[in-house]
Amino acid sequence: MSTLEKLEQMPMQEFTAKAYLDYSMYVILDRALPHIADGLKPVQRRIIYAMSELGLSAASKHKKAARTVGDVLGKYHPHGDSACYEAMVLMAQPFSYRYPLIDGQGNWGSIDDPKSFAAMRYTEARLTQYARVLLSELGQGTVDWGQNFDGTLLEPKLLPARLPNVLLNGSSGIAVGMATDILPHNIKEVADALVHLLDEPDLSLDAVCEHIKGPDFPTKAEIITAPEDIRAMYASGSGSIRMRALFTREEKAIVINTLPHQVSGERIIEQIAEQMKLRKLPMVDDLRDESDHASPIRLVIFLRSSRVDIEQLMSHLYATTDLERSYRVNMNMIGLNGKPEIKTLLQILKEWLVFRTDTVKRRLNYRLTHVLERLHILDGLLIAYLNLDEVIAIIRSEDHPKPVLMQRFALSEIQADAILDTRLRHLAKLEEMKIVSEQKQLVAEQKELEGLLASPGKLRKLIQTEILQDAEKYGDERRSPIVQREASQAINQESLISDEPVTFILSDKAWGRVAKGHEIDPAGLSYRTGDAYMCSVQGRRNQPFIVWDSSGRSYTLKADDYPSARTLGEPLTGRLNPPQGARFLTVLTDVTHHYLVASSGGYGFRVRLEELLTKNRTGKAVLNLKSGETALIPSLCEDAETSRVAVVTKAGRLLVFAASELPVLSKGRGNKLIQLDTATDHLAVIINVPQERGLQLWSGKRHLTLKTTDVDDYVGHRARKGQFLPKGFRDVYKAQIV
């Protein structure tokens, strides 16, 4: 049989599915999710255990972090050093962990940049006092042990946590197809809930929530999530929590002194500065970061006036920056059955108590075993002291005294070994008294241990006492207050813009700029070489300005988006995307009125200017044009009931008809305005002529003035041919009311 024939054969689809499933389970169980027992991921557990093996307790001196990382990688965790060190750093950052497990010395990162920590060759570390919660019972038979990656050492599969660290410090991680986001909680609150749950196993979630009010972060920012939403989150194991920064007022300034969890002050400064740059915060004069060692968080917002509505401004900043932040909750963890599951708060507490009860039982049994073994040895030593001369004689005369002693005094092998190992100086009468005294103490301890193991009530009381003792030793007061607040709301930007009078100026080359006031002479301004004044419109800064182009499209502009008239302006094409070949014709404002729009093909309609508003850079198609047609400059039509429409063709025909004959549309081609003579003729001008007003027309360098009575001579009905103007006015390009 060939070598290839001996190989196992498997379909590619089956092989890849199995390989991916194996990888997924590895990531889920051995990398990304914490265990409910000790709240640690494997790398975190190995770091803590390795540090305890190195003797880096809270009472020892700090040692290089590189030494710990090297021990972890070389003995227990064959992965990258940078990932291992980052996990170590996270457990040492007081702004990341509610109860840090590692006491760092050196640069371990900052609130503004948690990843700004120094290299592991520069930093030093040791375990914190709180780490004893995980390690104090490790050598007492409380957990199972397994082989390390190369089978040369043993490592604990779990740490015997005396408190539910999975809730106290929380956890976050991304596995394959699942993730976890467990928020930190307060030790004292969780301990109270556990104690009451031990007394009343059927305790309801509402009763538990009387003790555990909600998450408790390392920061003192407020939790503004409603209590009913927090309860729903605990009931399902998933949801979200919102936090809000705190501020104080100092004269004409707002001082932010507390930020939500894991929010950078530098990021807040950037977000507010960006709004100031875009002129969205006109009430803010300046911004400064005054944080230092004395005040780790001090962001100062200087106001332009003491009359600024502080609550409104902060509500806006909460809504638009990370001063208010939402945290996802997904309490996914590995249970005692070894399977990942999203657990409710009650499930976590009850399952952890099962673990803790089993751990305490194992500890008591381990101690009881040692007590019984010691009592057994003491019984043998006591026999030896009562028959000391005979024991000495046997030892001196026999080549192999052990079996002789065992047979003569009915001793076990362990007792005989203990007698033979006893030094001569311990054969004094005083030593016998010590043995009797120790025996009495151990017998009393034996009875106490057996009583605890035999009585569920006593065992429960012991667990409660230990939980309360640890809570008192390591606990503190809640840092994150839970407060009911109104929902934040961004300020309407339109309300921030003043209503000062402005003039929007457009040049031939479509460069726009804005001048304050209405007294400016737009034609007298400076323009770029080859450019000149085209048109202008007077309005208010908080009004929209509408640009109309030759393709029959409208575009909306804001005065604040364009520079002052002291500059040469900014090209409209920088903010707008007109069709290729289209030209901007004019700028309009006053959205409350109707305008006449028409095509060179002789069709048009009335439209409210507000129908031309749009947010699209490509504009809004309003007037439908046929091939070769262009849109004309619109004309204001204030009163359709009394005013008239005058249209002039290139061939020199003028027709005046009632404005009411035109329909009001939002878009389309409209109705025929005038009958064109030939295929080459087209509509040149459309203008609204109020009653009792005349009309002035321009052709070349000449102009023609038609008084009110003269205009009456050209009155007819819409879609008629109209009448010819006097000779010399066959190419009218401009009209105005007189």
XYZ file of C-alpha atoms in Angstrom:
738
model
C 0.000 0.000 0.000
C 1.396 3.399 -1.000
C 1.870 6.305 1.400
C -0.930 8.282 -0.283
C -3.356 5.394 0.134
C -2.710 5.391 3.900
C -3.729 9.064 4.227
C -7.229 9.853 5.452
C -9.411 11.224 2.684
C -12.139 13.786 3.340
C -14.308 15.986 1.080
C -13.053 19.577 0.936
C -16.412 20.967 2.064
C -16.458 18.719 5.142
C -12.816 19.476 5.962
C -13.190 23.264 5.739
C -16.406 23.214 7.791
C -14.742 21.152 10.522
C -11.583 23.298 10.493
C -13.579 26.525 10.790
C -15.755 25.092 13.549
C -12.661 23.994 15.493
C -11.151 27.454 15.090
C -14.416 29.109 16.154
C -14.687 27.046 19.308
C -11.064 27.773 20.150
C -11.597 31.528 19.832
C -14.819 31.402 21.825
C -13.643 29.170 24.662
C -9.915 29.876 24.852
C -9.521 33.491 23.845
C -12.427 35.931 23.643
C -15.056 35.133 26.296
C -14.656 35.287 30.086
C -15.644 32.444 32.401
C -18.436 33.059 34.871
C -16.342 31.577 37.712
C -13.470 34.094 37.801
C -14.523 36.562 35.079
C -11.217 36.111 33.245
C -10.180 35.157 29.745
C -7.389 32.558 29.468
C -4.639 35.123 28.839
C -5.731 37.199 31.838
C -5.893 34.116 34.060
C -2.411 33.057 32.986
C -0.978 36.523 33.625
C -2.403 36.642 37.152
C -1.253 33.099 37.906
C 2.242 33.686 36.482
C 2.632 36.835 38.591
C 1.611 34.936 41.723
C 4.163 32.231 40.893
C 6.818 34.949 40.515
C 5.971 36.178 44.010
C 4.634 39.534 42.750
C 2.086 40.023 45.505
C 0.853 43.413 46.661
C 3.493 43.354 49.411
C 6.422 42.629 47.097
C 8.526 44.999 45.031
C 7.542 45.851 41.469
C 9.319 43.872 38.757
C 9.721 44.458 35.044
C 6.575 43.740 33.041
C 8.763 42.038 30.429
C 9.641 39.385 32.993
C 5.974 38.576 33.576
C 5.190 38.538 29.854
C 8.145 36.272 29.186
C 7.015 33.851 31.898
C 3.445 33.816 30.581
C 4.517 33.178 26.971
C 7.197 30.641 27.829
C 5.138 28.579 30.234
C 1.427 28.972 29.558
C 0.384 31.173 26.624
C 2.244 30.589 23.319
C 0.994 33.717 21.545
C 2.228 37.202 20.656
C 3.967 39.280 23.302
C 2.213 42.514 22.294
C -1.262 41.019 22.755
C -0.254 39.565 26.116
C 1.222 42.875 27.279
C -1.891 44.802 26.172
C -4.050 42.439 28.226
C -1.739 43.083 31.179
C -1.921 46.859 30.673
C -5.727 46.811 30.599
C -5.849 45.113 34.014
C -3.546 47.816 35.404
C -5.429 50.898 34.164
C -7.665 52.363 36.904
C -9.677 54.229 34.264
C -10.381 50.970 32.378
C -10.878 48.488 35.243
C -13.219 49.249 38.117
C -11.025 47.149 40.432
C -7.553 46.831 38.826
C -5.807 43.490 39.262
C -2.310 44.811 38.559
C -0.455 47.645 40.248
C 1.671 49.300 37.560
C 4.683 51.549 37.937
C 5.702 53.730 35.006
C 3.702 54.793 31.957
C 0.665 52.519 31.697
C -1.362 54.792 29.398
C -3.698 57.716 30.041
C -7.406 58.484 29.814
C -6.837 60.487 26.615
C -4.886 57.671 25.005
C -5.136 54.294 26.769
C -2.725 52.778 24.250
C 0.025 55.314 24.949
C 1.677 52.978 27.483
C 5.441 52.491 27.438
C 7.109 49.315 26.213
C 7.176 46.407 28.654
C 10.929 46.761 29.119
C 10.316 50.139 30.786
C 7.308 49.390 32.995
C 7.095 47.462 36.257
C 4.205 45.663 37.893
C 2.924 43.634 40.803
C -0.495 42.353 41.822
C -2.983 44.538 43.691
C -4.601 43.683 47.005
C -7.844 42.973 45.125
C -6.091 40.180 43.184
C -6.149 38.133 46.412
C -9.867 37.682 45.742
C -8.811 35.412 42.876
C -5.668 33.812 44.317
C -5.980 33.390 48.082
C -7.563 29.919 47.883
C -5.626 28.643 44.864
C -3.425 26.139 46.709
C -6.268 24.673 48.770
C -7.655 22.068 46.373
C -10.374 24.434 45.177
C -9.963 24.179 41.385
C -8.956 21.678 38.751
C -5.546 21.804 37.130
C -4.477 20.932 33.604
C -1.319 20.629 31.607
C 0.174 23.617 29.849
C 0.663 23.737 26.080
C 3.754 21.477 26.060
C 2.722 19.188 28.911
C 5.618 20.125 31.178
C 3.726 22.193 33.770
C 0.342 22.368 35.411
C -1.838 25.470 35.354
C -5.222 26.167 36.985
C -8.197 25.840 34.670
C -9.983 28.483 36.736
C -9.109 30.736 39.655
C -11.107 30.306 42.904
C -12.705 33.752 42.944
C -14.193 34.770 46.288
C -16.333 37.435 44.530
C -18.035 37.439 41.079
C -15.266 39.246 39.225
C -17.163 38.803 35.951
C -19.635 41.434 37.201
C -17.240 43.573 39.214
C -14.754 44.326 36.428
C -16.856 43.330 33.430
C -15.346 42.233 30.143
C -15.431 42.860 26.410
C -14.360 40.754 23.483
C -15.187 39.625 19.972
C -15.276 35.930 19.133
C -16.429 34.170 15.956
C -20.124 34.816 15.517
C -20.553 36.263 19.009
C -19.260 39.014 21.266
C -19.392 40.027 24.903
C -19.859 43.398 26.593
C -20.225 43.082 30.361
C -20.188 46.337 32.321
C -18.487 46.743 35.754
C -20.455 46.856 39.014
C -19.936 47.919 42.607
C -18.583 45.306 45.044
C -20.810 46.281 47.958
C -23.987 46.264 45.869
C -23.207 42.872 44.340
C -22.224 41.442 47.746
C -25.523 42.577 49.293
C -27.443 40.939 46.452
C -25.493 37.681 46.876
C -26.093 37.583 50.634
C -29.845 38.071 50.201
C -29.935 35.547 47.362
C -28.331 32.942 49.623
C -31.060 33.526 52.195
C -33.828 33.591 49.591
C -32.951 31.497 46.504
C -36.269 32.501 44.866
C -35.485 36.220 45.141
C -37.028 38.167 42.225
C -35.134 40.384 39.834
C -36.895 43.447 41.238
C -35.628 42.559 44.721
C -32.085 42.052 43.375
C -32.251 45.430 41.595
C -32.934 47.081 44.946
C -29.354 46.160 45.815
C -27.704 46.351 42.367
C -28.908 49.712 41.066
C -26.973 49.433 37.825
C -23.423 49.327 36.456
C -20.721 51.275 38.279
C -17.919 52.611 36.079
C -14.443 53.824 37.098
C -15.521 57.359 36.191
C -17.906 59.594 38.150
C -20.009 60.534 35.126
C -23.772 60.102 35.468
C -25.726 57.082 34.281
C -28.915 58.540 32.785
C -30.599 55.315 31.675
C -34.049 54.946 33.220
C -34.337 52.344 36.021
C -36.936 50.387 34.044
C -34.532 50.157 31.098
C -31.731 48.976 33.395
C -34.055 46.318 34.797
C -35.014 45.214 31.265
C -31.313 44.965 30.420
C -30.701 42.746 33.461
C -33.770 40.653 32.616
C -32.589 39.863 29.082
C -28.809 40.041 29.437
C -28.536 42.614 26.667
C -29.350 46.266 26.114
C -27.524 49.560 26.518
C -26.499 52.081 29.174
C -26.059 55.815 28.614
C -23.562 57.991 30.465
C -23.312 61.754 30.558
C -20.420 64.032 31.538
C -20.651 66.427 34.482
C -19.951 70.160 34.312
C -19.849 73.244 36.487
C -20.176 76.931 35.635
C -17.420 79.427 36.379
C -18.292 83.027 35.428
C -18.478 83.078 31.582
C -17.223 79.525 31.180
C -18.379 75.931 31.390
C -15.939 73.499 33.025
C -16.297 69.809 32.187
C -14.613 67.833 34.962
C -15.903 64.273 34.472
C -16.204 62.311 31.225
C -18.034 59.062 30.427
C -16.119 55.785 30.643
C -13.283 55.443 28.081
C -14.007 58.858 26.517
C -10.971 60.936 25.636
C -10.861 64.615 26.550
C -8.779 65.216 23.449
C -11.558 63.719 21.322
C -14.145 65.989 22.977
C -12.000 69.034 22.229
C -11.751 67.971 18.565
C -15.516 67.462 18.260
C -16.398 70.845 19.778
C -13.655 72.630 17.805
C -14.991 71.136 14.573
C -18.444 72.571 15.320
C -16.900 75.951 16.088
C -15.035 75.836 12.780
C -18.309 75.165 10.963
C -19.901 78.074 12.866
C -22.408 75.804 14.575
C -21.590 77.192 18.034
C -21.669 80.998 17.701
C -22.209 81.366 21.455
C -18.810 79.745 22.202
C -15.843 82.093 22.210
C -12.935 79.766 22.971
C -12.057 76.238 24.035
C -9.195 75.081 26.232
C -7.916 71.842 27.758
C -6.583 72.691 31.233
C -6.171 69.100 32.415
C -3.134 68.393 34.596
C -2.046 66.078 37.424
C -4.166 67.939 39.943
C -7.223 67.949 37.649
C -7.005 64.982 35.248
C -10.156 66.184 33.455
C -10.701 69.931 33.034
C -12.115 71.064 29.701
C -13.091 74.749 29.672
C -15.632 76.206 27.214
C -15.524 80.021 27.226
C -18.822 81.745 26.334
C -19.306 84.984 24.422
C -21.936 86.211 26.853
C -23.148 85.467 30.362
C -26.692 85.350 28.934
C -26.054 82.103 27.032
C -28.533 79.339 27.899
C -26.136 76.847 29.522
C -28.658 73.996 29.674
C -29.525 74.325 25.987
C -25.867 74.465 24.962
C -24.906 71.425 27.037
C -27.939 69.506 25.767
C -26.692 70.207 22.247
C -23.162 69.071 23.104
C -24.507 65.920 24.752
C -26.415 65.126 21.561
C -23.572 65.861 19.144
C -20.387 64.808 20.977
C -19.104 61.984 23.159
C -20.002 63.974 26.291
C -22.943 61.589 26.274
C -22.243 58.037 25.226
C -24.116 54.768 24.959
C -22.563 51.460 26.030
C -23.784 48.194 24.609
C -24.538 45.404 27.081
C -24.261 41.777 26.005
C -23.625 39.547 29.024
C -22.211 36.641 27.046
C -19.891 34.338 29.001
C -18.809 30.729 29.409
C -20.963 29.020 32.024
C -20.130 26.241 34.449
C -21.228 23.776 31.763
C -18.423 25.022 29.514
C -20.816 26.540 26.974
C -21.100 30.222 25.948
C -24.444 31.833 26.733
C -26.005 35.266 27.199
C -27.093 35.249 30.830
C -29.464 37.404 32.832
C -28.346 39.034 36.073
C -30.148 36.438 38.188
C -28.588 33.598 36.199
C -25.114 35.050 36.707
C -25.553 35.490 40.458
C -27.123 32.068 41.021
C -24.638 30.215 38.837
C -21.709 31.955 40.481
C -23.063 31.005 43.908
C -23.124 27.390 42.740
C -19.448 27.758 41.815
C -18.630 29.481 45.080
C -20.452 26.858 47.142
C -18.587 24.079 45.360
C -15.293 25.948 45.832
C -15.869 26.381 49.570
C -16.814 22.712 49.920
C -13.630 21.683 48.125
C -11.609 23.993 50.360
C -13.187 22.602 53.511
C -12.737 19.010 52.352
C -9.143 19.739 51.434
C -8.532 21.178 54.891
C -10.411 18.324 56.575
C -8.258 15.799 54.741
C -5.116 17.548 55.950
C -6.467 17.722 59.518
C -7.257 13.999 59.519
C -3.838 13.187 58.102
C -2.157 15.296 60.766
C -4.227 13.731 63.536
C -3.251 10.310 62.250
C 0.441 11.279 62.440
C -0.011 12.825 65.904
C -1.608 9.588 67.121
C 1.522 7.713 66.029
C 3.877 10.264 67.590
C 1.957 10.099 70.851
C 2.349 6.288 70.931
C 6.075 6.758 70.352
C 6.380 9.242 73.241
C 4.447 6.929 75.576
C 6.832 4.059 74.663
C 9.899 6.124 74.044
C 12.518 3.753 75.531
C 11.221 0.760 73.586
C 11.033 2.768 70.348
C 14.636 3.940 70.784
C 15.775 0.386 71.507
C 14.115 -0.939 68.334
C 15.672 1.827 66.253
C 19.137 1.127 67.709
C 19.008 -2.648 67.427
C 17.105 -3.297 64.198
C 18.566 -2.936 60.741
C 15.091 -2.221 59.403
C 13.186 -0.654 62.292
C 10.180 0.534 60.268
C 8.343 -2.807 59.875
C 9.200 -3.752 63.461
C 7.672 -0.521 64.774
C 4.594 -1.004 62.617
C 4.096 -4.538 63.932
C 4.915 -3.804 67.575
C 2.691 -0.732 68.018
C 0.124 -1.320 65.188
C 1.304 1.763 63.314
C 0.639 2.709 59.714
C 3.477 3.297 57.303
C 2.887 7.053 57.481
C 3.032 7.023 61.290
C 6.208 4.918 61.285
C 7.870 7.303 58.817
C 6.912 10.273 60.993
C 8.463 8.622 64.084
C 11.662 7.772 62.246
C 11.866 11.334 60.858
C 11.600 12.885 64.313
C 14.800 14.594 65.448
C 16.426 13.773 68.776
C 15.865 17.251 70.139
C 12.101 16.778 69.726
C 12.063 13.825 72.123
C 11.754 16.047 75.192
C 8.782 15.816 77.552
C 7.726 19.332 76.488
C 7.238 18.097 72.919
C 4.710 15.544 74.126
C 2.663 18.333 75.645
C 2.757 20.240 72.362
C 1.474 17.196 70.526
C -1.432 16.826 72.905
C -2.257 20.522 72.601
C -2.116 20.410 68.769
C -4.227 17.268 68.796
C -6.952 18.994 70.802
C -6.963 21.977 68.414
C -7.146 19.768 65.350
C -9.943 17.664 66.806
C -11.922 20.847 67.438
C -11.224 22.009 63.886
C -12.239 18.603 62.570
C -15.595 18.829 64.297
C -16.082 22.367 62.975
C -15.240 21.347 59.403
C -17.445 18.281 59.513
C -20.240 20.384 60.983
C -19.939 22.924 58.159
C -19.927 20.226 55.484
C -22.871 18.422 57.041
C -25.038 21.526 57.505
C -26.161 23.513 54.400
C -27.260 26.341 56.687
C -23.854 26.677 58.350
C -22.130 26.446 54.958
C -24.375 29.180 53.586
C -23.658 31.360 56.608
C -19.907 30.905 56.113
C -20.157 31.927 52.448
C -22.207 34.998 53.399
C -19.687 36.016 56.056
C -16.739 35.675 53.662
C -18.526 37.662 50.949
C -19.317 40.482 53.368
C -15.764 40.492 54.747
C -14.296 40.758 51.239
C -16.806 43.453 50.296
C -15.803 45.455 53.347
C -12.095 44.959 52.635
C -12.044 45.720 48.914
C -15.301 47.603 48.347
C -15.953 51.317 48.036
C -18.857 53.640 47.423
C -20.599 53.920 44.052
C -18.768 56.220 41.652
C -21.311 56.519 38.827
C -24.529 58.105 40.141
C -27.781 57.007 38.482
C -29.821 60.117 37.696
C -32.981 60.738 35.695
C -32.303 63.346 33.000
C -34.191 64.704 30.009
C -33.085 63.449 26.615
C -30.405 65.561 24.992
C -31.370 67.537 21.913
C -29.231 69.217 19.282
C -29.830 72.911 18.660
C -31.637 73.759 15.436
C -28.810 75.303 13.439
C -31.179 77.607 11.610
C -32.104 79.257 14.896
C -28.437 80.090 15.523
C -28.095 82.104 12.329
C -28.809 85.810 12.725
C -31.382 87.542 10.535
C -29.085 90.406 9.587
C -29.558 91.806 6.068
C -27.103 90.482 3.475
C -26.574 90.686 -0.267
C -25.636 87.578 -2.239
C -23.462 88.438 -5.242
C -22.893 86.163 -8.238
C -20.309 86.763 -10.967
C -20.303 85.698 -14.627
C -17.913 82.854 -13.835
C -20.266 81.644 -11.056
C -18.252 82.833 -8.062
C -20.408 83.661 -5.033
C -19.861 85.886 -2.008
C -21.973 87.565 0.662
C -21.918 91.198 1.740
C -23.404 92.497 4.978
C -26.280 94.929 4.492
C -28.172 96.097 1.426
C -26.280 99.325 0.779
C -23.351 97.769 -1.093
C -22.728 98.425 -4.799
C -22.149 94.894 -6.175
C -21.064 96.093 -9.624
C -18.352 98.241 -8.060
C -16.595 95.336 -6.329
C -13.332 93.809 -7.517
C -13.562 90.642 -9.601
C -11.081 88.086 -10.844
C -9.353 88.719 -14.146
C -11.764 87.815 -16.921
C -14.719 87.803 -14.552
C -17.413 90.440 -13.933
C -20.583 91.152 -11.993
C -23.644 89.180 -13.139
C -26.397 89.585 -10.528
C -27.169 90.025 -6.848
C -30.118 89.566 -4.525
C -30.915 91.113 -1.178
C -32.084 88.915 1.680
C -31.402 87.818 5.242
C -28.570 85.644 6.521
C -30.996 83.021 7.825
C -32.883 82.816 4.496
C -32.102 80.245 1.805
C -30.749 81.525 -1.506
C -31.738 79.663 -4.655
C -29.550 79.458 -7.756
C -31.230 78.856 -11.136
C -29.341 77.415 -14.092
C -29.878 77.112 -17.833
C -30.894 73.445 -17.566
C -33.982 74.340 -15.528
C -32.533 73.094 -12.219
C -32.559 74.849 -8.857
C -29.953 74.684 -6.084
C -30.134 75.878 -2.485
C -27.319 77.871 -0.869
C -26.735 79.182 2.638
C -25.233 82.597 3.158
C -22.963 81.276 5.916
C -21.372 78.844 3.467
C -19.850 81.632 1.371
C -17.089 84.136 2.176
C -17.371 87.847 2.731
C -17.647 90.324 -0.129
C -14.194 91.595 0.877
C -12.815 88.489 -0.847
C -13.182 87.391 -4.463
C -15.657 84.732 -3.383
C -15.863 80.985 -3.841
C -16.923 79.038 -6.957
C -20.442 77.616 -6.755
C -19.173 74.436 -8.402
C -17.220 73.727 -5.210
C -20.527 72.953 -3.482
C -22.854 72.241 -6.429
C -22.716 69.725 -9.287
C -24.666 71.176 -12.259
C -25.096 69.165 -15.487
C -22.317 69.482 -18.029
C -22.746 72.602 -20.149
C -25.290 74.262 -17.843
C -24.757 77.905 -16.786
C -25.884 79.561 -13.583
C -28.290 82.360 -14.550
C -29.382 84.104 -11.363
C -29.870 83.961 -7.600
C -33.333 84.200 -6.022
C -34.726 84.511 -2.492
C -38.032 85.226 -0.693
C -39.577 81.748 -0.761
C -43.063 83.099 0.048
C -43.742 84.339 -3.517
C -44.398 82.836 -6.922
C -41.956 83.060 -9.809
C -42.469 82.707 -13.536
C -40.244 80.060 -15.090
C -40.075 79.416 -18.826
C -38.056 77.640 -21.499
C -36.759 79.008 -24.777
C -39.250 76.624 -26.413
C -42.101 78.900 -25.315
C -43.496 76.907 -22.370
C -43.672 77.847 -18.712
C -45.641 78.017 -15.464
C -45.804 79.673 -12.087
C -43.966 78.051 -9.158
C -43.634 78.859 -5.478
C -40.000 79.473 -4.703
C -40.159 77.109 -1.730
C -40.759 74.307 -4.258
C -37.252 74.965 -5.574
C -35.554 74.223 -2.251
C -33.348 71.126 -2.214
C -30.466 69.612 -0.243
C -28.943 67.815 -3.228
C -25.652 69.017 -4.664
C -26.960 68.043 -8.112
C -29.956 70.329 -7.663
C -33.657 69.749 -8.370
C -34.999 69.342 -11.924
C -37.879 71.834 -12.107
C -38.355 72.759 -15.780
C -38.514 70.003 -18.394
C -36.624 70.987 -21.525
C -36.484 69.481 -24.981
C -33.241 69.078 -26.879
C -31.706 72.425 -27.741
C -33.845 74.403 -25.282
C -32.588 76.432 -22.365
C -34.241 77.892 -19.288
C -34.808 81.663 -19.038
C -34.164 83.860 -16.026
C -37.244 83.579 -13.714
C -39.353 86.636 -12.919
C -41.033 87.473 -9.616
C -44.843 87.245 -9.760
C -46.266 88.791 -6.601
C -49.991 89.013 -7.484
C -51.286 86.688 -10.183
C -54.848 88.103 -9.940
C -53.934 91.619 -11.070
C -50.539 91.341 -12.758
C -49.729 90.345 -16.319
C -47.066 88.283 -18.033
C -45.014 89.740 -20.876
C -43.119 87.375 -23.190
C -40.819 88.447 -26.015
C -39.493 86.200 -28.817
C -36.199 86.474 -30.648
C -38.148 87.411 -33.775
C -39.404 90.530 -31.990
C -42.965 89.567 -31.072
C -44.427 90.718 -27.728
C -47.442 89.128 -26.037
C -48.977 90.297 -22.732
C -51.590 88.158 -20.957
C -53.036 87.713 -17.483
C -50.748 85.882 -15.054
C -53.749 83.893 -13.828
C -53.786 82.054 -17.166
C -50.640 80.177 -16.102
C -50.957 77.178 -13.788
C -49.059 76.816 -10.525
C -46.851 73.703 -10.704
C -43.995 72.294 -8.647
C -42.198 70.991 -11.743
C -42.884 70.029 -15.352
C -42.929 71.621 -18.804
C -45.861 73.958 -18.212
C -48.246 75.523 -20.735
C -47.546 77.201 -24.048
C -46.859 80.895 -23.552
C -46.659 82.189 -27.123
C -46.945 80.800 -30.634
C -43.493 80.871 -32.244
C -43.302 81.918 -35.915
C -40.607 79.591 -37.185
C -38.568 76.626 -36.067
C -35.596 78.932 -35.506
C -37.534 81.369 -33.336
C -37.457 81.017 -29.551
C -38.619 82.752 -26.420
C -36.080 85.351 -25.268
C -37.611 87.094 -22.229
C -40.400 86.511 -19.705
C -41.318 89.145 -17.129
C -44.167 89.899 -14.758
C -45.771 93.346 -15.316
C -47.978 94.639 -12.456
C -51.075 96.734 -13.286
C -50.406 100.393 -13.990
C -46.741 99.712 -14.741
C -44.801 100.052 -17.974
C -42.084 98.002 -19.603
C -38.575 98.758 -20.830
C -36.836 96.497 -23.372
C -33.195 96.329 -24.495
C -31.908 95.260 -27.888
C -28.214 95.791 -28.503
C -27.364 99.248 -27.140
C -30.868 100.637 -27.647
C -33.819 100.452 -25.325
C -37.572 100.884 -25.829
C -39.893 102.209 -23.144
C -43.554 101.157 -23.266
C -45.895 103.078 -21.016
C -48.909 101.421 -19.419
C -51.134 102.390 -22.330
C -48.533 101.121 -24.798
C -48.386 97.768 -23.024
C -52.167 97.486 -23.414
C -51.668 97.359 -27.193
C -49.916 93.999 -26.881
C -52.451 92.367 -24.553
C -53.933 89.084 -25.750
C -54.492 85.539 -24.600
C -51.854 82.997 -23.716
C -50.454 80.896 -26.619
C -51.262 83.557 -29.286
C -48.593 84.971 -31.614
C -48.516 88.442 -30.149
C -47.493 91.561 -32.133
C -44.209 92.759 -33.561
C -42.265 95.406 -31.728
C -41.032 98.450 -33.646
C -38.197 97.879 -36.126
C -34.804 97.554 -34.499
C -36.118 95.476 -31.621
C -35.935 92.069 -33.209
C -33.344 90.686 -30.738
C -34.471 91.672 -27.232
C -32.254 90.241 -24.473
C -33.424 92.152 -21.396
C -36.610 93.654 -19.929
C -37.523 95.528 -16.763
C -40.577 97.173 -15.231
C -40.845 100.984 -15.223
